[in-house]
JSON list of C-alpha atoms in Angstrom, two decimals:
[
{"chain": "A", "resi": 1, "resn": "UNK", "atom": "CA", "xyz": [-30.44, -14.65, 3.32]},
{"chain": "A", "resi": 2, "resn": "UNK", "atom": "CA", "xyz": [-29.00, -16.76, 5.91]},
{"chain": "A", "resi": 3, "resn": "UNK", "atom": "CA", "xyz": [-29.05, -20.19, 4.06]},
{"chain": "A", "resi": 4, "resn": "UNK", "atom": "CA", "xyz": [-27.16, -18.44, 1.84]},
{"chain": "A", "resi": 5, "resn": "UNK", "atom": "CA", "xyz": [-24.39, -16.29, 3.71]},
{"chain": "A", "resi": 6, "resn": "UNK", "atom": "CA", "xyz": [-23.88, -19.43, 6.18]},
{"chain": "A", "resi": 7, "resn": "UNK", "atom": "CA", "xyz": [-23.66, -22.01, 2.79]},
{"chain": "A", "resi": 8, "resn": "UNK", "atom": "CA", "xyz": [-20.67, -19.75, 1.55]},
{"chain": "A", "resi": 9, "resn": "UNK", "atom": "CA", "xyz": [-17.30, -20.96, 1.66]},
{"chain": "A", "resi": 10, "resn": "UNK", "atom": "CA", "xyz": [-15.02, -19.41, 4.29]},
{"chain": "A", "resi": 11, "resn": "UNK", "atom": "CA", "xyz": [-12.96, -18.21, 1.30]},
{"chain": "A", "resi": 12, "resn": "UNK", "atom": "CA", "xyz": [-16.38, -16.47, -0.56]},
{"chain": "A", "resi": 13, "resn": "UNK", "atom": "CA", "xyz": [-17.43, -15.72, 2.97]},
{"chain": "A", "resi": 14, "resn": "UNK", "atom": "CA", "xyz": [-13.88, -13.20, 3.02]},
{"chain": "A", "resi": 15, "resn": "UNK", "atom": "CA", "xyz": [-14.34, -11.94, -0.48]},
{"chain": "A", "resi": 16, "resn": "UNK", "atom": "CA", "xyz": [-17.95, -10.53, 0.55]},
{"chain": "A", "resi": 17, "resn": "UNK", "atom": "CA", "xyz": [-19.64, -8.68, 3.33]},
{"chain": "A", "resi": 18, "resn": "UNK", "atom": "CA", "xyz": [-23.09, -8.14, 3.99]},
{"chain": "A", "resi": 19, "resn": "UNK", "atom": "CA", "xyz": [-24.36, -5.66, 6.41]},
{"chain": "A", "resi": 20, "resn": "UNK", "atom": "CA", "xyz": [-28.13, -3.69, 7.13]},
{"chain": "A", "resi": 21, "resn": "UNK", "atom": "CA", "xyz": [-27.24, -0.19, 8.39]},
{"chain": "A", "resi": 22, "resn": "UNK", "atom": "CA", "xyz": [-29.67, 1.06, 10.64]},
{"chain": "A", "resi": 23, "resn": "UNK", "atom": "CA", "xyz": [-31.00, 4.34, 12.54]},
{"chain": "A", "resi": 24, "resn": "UNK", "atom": "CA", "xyz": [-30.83, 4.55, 16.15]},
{"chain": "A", "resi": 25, "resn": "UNK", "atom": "CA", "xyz": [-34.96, 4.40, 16.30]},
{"chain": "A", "resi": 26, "resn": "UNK", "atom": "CA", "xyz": [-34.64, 0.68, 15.38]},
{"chain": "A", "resi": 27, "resn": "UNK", "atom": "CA", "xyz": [-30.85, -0.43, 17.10]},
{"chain": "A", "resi": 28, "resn": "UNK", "atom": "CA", "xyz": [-33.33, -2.74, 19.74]},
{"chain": "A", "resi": 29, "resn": "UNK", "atom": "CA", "xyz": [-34.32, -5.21, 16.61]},
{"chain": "A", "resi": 30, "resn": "UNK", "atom": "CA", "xyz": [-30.58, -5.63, 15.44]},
{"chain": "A", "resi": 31, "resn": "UNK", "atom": "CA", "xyz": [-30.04, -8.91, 16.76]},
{"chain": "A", "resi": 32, "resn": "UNK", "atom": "CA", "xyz": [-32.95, -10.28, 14.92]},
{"chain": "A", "resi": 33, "resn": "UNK", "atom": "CA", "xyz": [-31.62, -9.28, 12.17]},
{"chain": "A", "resi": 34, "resn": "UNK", "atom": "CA", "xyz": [-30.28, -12.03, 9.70]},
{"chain": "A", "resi": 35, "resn": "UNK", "atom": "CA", "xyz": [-30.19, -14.76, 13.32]},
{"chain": "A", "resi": 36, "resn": "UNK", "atom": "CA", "xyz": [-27.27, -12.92, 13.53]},
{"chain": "A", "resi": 37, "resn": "UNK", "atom": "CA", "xyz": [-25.20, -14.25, 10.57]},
{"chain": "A", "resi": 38, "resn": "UNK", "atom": "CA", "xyz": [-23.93, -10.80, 9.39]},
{"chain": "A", "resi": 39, "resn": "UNK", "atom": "CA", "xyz": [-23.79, -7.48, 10.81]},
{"chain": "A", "resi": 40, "resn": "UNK", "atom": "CA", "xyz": [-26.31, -4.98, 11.53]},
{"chain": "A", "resi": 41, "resn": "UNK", "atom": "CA", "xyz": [-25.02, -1.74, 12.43]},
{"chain": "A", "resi": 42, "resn": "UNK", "atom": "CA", "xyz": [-26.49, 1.82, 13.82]},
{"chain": "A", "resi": 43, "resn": "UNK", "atom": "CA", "xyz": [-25.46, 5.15, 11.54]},
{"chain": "A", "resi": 44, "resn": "UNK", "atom": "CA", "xyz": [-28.41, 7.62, 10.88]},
{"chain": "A", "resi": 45, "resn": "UNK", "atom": "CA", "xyz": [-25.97, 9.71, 8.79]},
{"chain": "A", "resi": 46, "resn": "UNK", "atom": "CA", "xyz": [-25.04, 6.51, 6.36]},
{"chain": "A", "resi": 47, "resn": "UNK", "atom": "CA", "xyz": [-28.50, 5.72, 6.11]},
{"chain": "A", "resi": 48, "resn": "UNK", "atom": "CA", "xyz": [-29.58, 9.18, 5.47]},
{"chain": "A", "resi": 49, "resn": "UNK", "atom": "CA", "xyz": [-26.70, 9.54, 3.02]},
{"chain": "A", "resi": 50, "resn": "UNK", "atom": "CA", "xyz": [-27.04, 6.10, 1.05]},
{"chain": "A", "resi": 51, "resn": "UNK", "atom": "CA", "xyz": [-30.60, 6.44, 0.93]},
{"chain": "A", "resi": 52, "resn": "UNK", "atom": "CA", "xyz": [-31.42, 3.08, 2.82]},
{"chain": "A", "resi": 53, "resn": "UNK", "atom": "CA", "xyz": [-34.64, 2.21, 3.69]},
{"chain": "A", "resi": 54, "resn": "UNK", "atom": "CA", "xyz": [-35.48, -0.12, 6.62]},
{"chain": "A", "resi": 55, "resn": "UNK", "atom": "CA", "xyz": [-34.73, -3.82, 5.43]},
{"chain": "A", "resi": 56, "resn": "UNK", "atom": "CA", "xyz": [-32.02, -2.77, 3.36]},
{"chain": "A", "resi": 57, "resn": "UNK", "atom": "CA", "xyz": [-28.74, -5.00, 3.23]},
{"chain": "A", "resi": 58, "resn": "UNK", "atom": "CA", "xyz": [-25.46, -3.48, 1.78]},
{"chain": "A", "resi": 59, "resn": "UNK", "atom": "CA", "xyz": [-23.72, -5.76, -0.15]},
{"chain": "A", "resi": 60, "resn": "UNK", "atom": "CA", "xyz": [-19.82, -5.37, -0.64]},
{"chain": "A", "resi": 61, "resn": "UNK", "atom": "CA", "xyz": [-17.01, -6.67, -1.69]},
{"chain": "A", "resi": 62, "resn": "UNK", "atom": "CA", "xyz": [-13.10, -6.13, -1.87]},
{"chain": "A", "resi": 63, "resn": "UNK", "atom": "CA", "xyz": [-11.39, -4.50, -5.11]},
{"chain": "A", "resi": 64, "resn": "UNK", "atom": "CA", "xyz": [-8.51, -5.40, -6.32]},
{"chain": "A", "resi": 65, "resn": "UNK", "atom": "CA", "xyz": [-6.42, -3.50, -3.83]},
{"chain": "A", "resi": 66, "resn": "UNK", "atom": "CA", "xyz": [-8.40, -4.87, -0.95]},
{"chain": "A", "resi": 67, "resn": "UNK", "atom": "CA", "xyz": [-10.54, -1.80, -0.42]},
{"chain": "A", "resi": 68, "resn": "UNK", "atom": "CA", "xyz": [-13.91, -2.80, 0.07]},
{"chain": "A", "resi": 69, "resn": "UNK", "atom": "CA", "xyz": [-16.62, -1.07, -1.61]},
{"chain": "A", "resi": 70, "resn": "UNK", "atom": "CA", "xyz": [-20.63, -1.26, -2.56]},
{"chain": "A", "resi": 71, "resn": "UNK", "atom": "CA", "xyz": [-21.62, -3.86, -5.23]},
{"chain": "A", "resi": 72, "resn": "UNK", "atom": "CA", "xyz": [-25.42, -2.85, -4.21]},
{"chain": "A", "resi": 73, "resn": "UNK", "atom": "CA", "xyz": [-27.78, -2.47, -1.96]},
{"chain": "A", "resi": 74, "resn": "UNK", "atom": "CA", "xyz": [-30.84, -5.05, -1.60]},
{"chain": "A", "resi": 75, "resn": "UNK", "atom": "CA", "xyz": [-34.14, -4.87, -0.48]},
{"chain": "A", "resi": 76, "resn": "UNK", "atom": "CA", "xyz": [-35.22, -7.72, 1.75]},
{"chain": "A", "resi": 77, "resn": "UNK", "atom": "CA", "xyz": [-38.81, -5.94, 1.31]},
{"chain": "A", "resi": 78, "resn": "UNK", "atom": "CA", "xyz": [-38.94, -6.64, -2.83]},
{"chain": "A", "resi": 79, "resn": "UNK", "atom": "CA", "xyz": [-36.80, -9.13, -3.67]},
{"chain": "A", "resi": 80, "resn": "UNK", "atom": "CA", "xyz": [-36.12, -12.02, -0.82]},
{"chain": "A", "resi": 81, "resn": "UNK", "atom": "CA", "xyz": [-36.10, -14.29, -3.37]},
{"chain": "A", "resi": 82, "resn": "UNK", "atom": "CA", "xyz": [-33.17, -13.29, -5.66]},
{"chain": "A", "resi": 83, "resn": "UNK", "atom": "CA", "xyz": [-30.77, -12.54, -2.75]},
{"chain": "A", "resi": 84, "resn": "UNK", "atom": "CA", "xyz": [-28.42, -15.98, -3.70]},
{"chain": "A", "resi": 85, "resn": "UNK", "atom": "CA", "xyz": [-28.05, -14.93, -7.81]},
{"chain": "A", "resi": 86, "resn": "UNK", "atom": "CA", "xyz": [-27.40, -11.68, -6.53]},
{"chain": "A", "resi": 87, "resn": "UNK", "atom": "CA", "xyz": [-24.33, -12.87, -4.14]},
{"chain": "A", "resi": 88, "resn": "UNK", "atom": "CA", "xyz": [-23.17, -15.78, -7.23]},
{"chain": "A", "resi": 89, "resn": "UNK", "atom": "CA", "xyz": [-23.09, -12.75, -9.31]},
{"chain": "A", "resi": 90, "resn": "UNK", "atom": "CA", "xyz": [-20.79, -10.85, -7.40]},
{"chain": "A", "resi": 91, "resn": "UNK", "atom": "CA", "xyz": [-18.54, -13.78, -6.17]},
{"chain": "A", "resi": 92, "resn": "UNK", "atom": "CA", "xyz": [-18.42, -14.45, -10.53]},
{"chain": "A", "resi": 93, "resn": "UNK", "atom": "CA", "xyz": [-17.53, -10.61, -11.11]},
{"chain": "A", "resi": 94, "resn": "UNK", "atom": "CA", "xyz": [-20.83, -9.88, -12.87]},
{"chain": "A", "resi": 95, "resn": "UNK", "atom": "CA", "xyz": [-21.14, -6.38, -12.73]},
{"chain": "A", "resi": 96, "resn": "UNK", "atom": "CA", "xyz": [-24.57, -5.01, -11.98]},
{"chain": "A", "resi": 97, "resn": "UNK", "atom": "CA", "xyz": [-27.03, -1.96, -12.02]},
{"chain": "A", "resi": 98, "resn": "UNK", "atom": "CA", "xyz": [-28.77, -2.83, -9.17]},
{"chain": "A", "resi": 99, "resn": "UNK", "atom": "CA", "xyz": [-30.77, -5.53, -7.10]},
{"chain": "A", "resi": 100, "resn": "UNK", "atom": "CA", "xyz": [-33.33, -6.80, -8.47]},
{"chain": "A", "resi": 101, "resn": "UNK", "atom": "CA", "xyz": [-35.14, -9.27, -9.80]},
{"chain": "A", "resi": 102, "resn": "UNK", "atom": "CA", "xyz": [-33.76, -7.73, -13.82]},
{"chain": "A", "resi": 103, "resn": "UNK", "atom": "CA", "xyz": [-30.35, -8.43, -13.32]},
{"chain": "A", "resi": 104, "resn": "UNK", "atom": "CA", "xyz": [-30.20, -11.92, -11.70]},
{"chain": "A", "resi": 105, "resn": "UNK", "atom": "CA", "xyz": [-28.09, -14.29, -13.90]}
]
């Protein structure tokens, strides 16, 4: 997930932001998390509410009015390996179901 956040272009790297929301049990592994390229935040109440699970990444992006908003969320737990079609789907505008392994162009 690294390789591919840090082999983004700065302009991709704006269109997109990647994030793992975490509870407070877990805030003293955050910066492990990713080496540090993106954010890992505390928020028991998003978590809760989103239904993450521990290893979960949020991926967003901007609309068209600059708001941005959820494209999915992706399990570093199943599916590691798809993480860069997912991201070259959402930097093409593919529109997706979910993350996973099914709906990797």
């Amino acid at each position: 997930m690294t390789d591919v956040y840090n082999g983004l272009s700065e302009a991709d790297k704006n269109r997109t932001l990647f994030a793992a929301i975490g509870k407070s049990a877990w805030a003293g592994n955050n910066g492990w998390f990713c080496k540090g390229a993106f954010p890992a935040a505390v928020d028991d109440a998003v978590w809760t509410d989103w239904g993450l699970a521990q290893r979960d990444v949020v991926i967003m992006n901007k609309d068209g009015e600059g708001t941005w908003k959820v494209y999915c969320t992706f399990s570093m737990n199943s599916y590691d390996d798809d993480f860069g079609g997912i991201v070259r789907n959402l930097l093409d505008g593919i529109e997706i179901s979910s993350c996973s392994a099914s709906v990797v162009s």
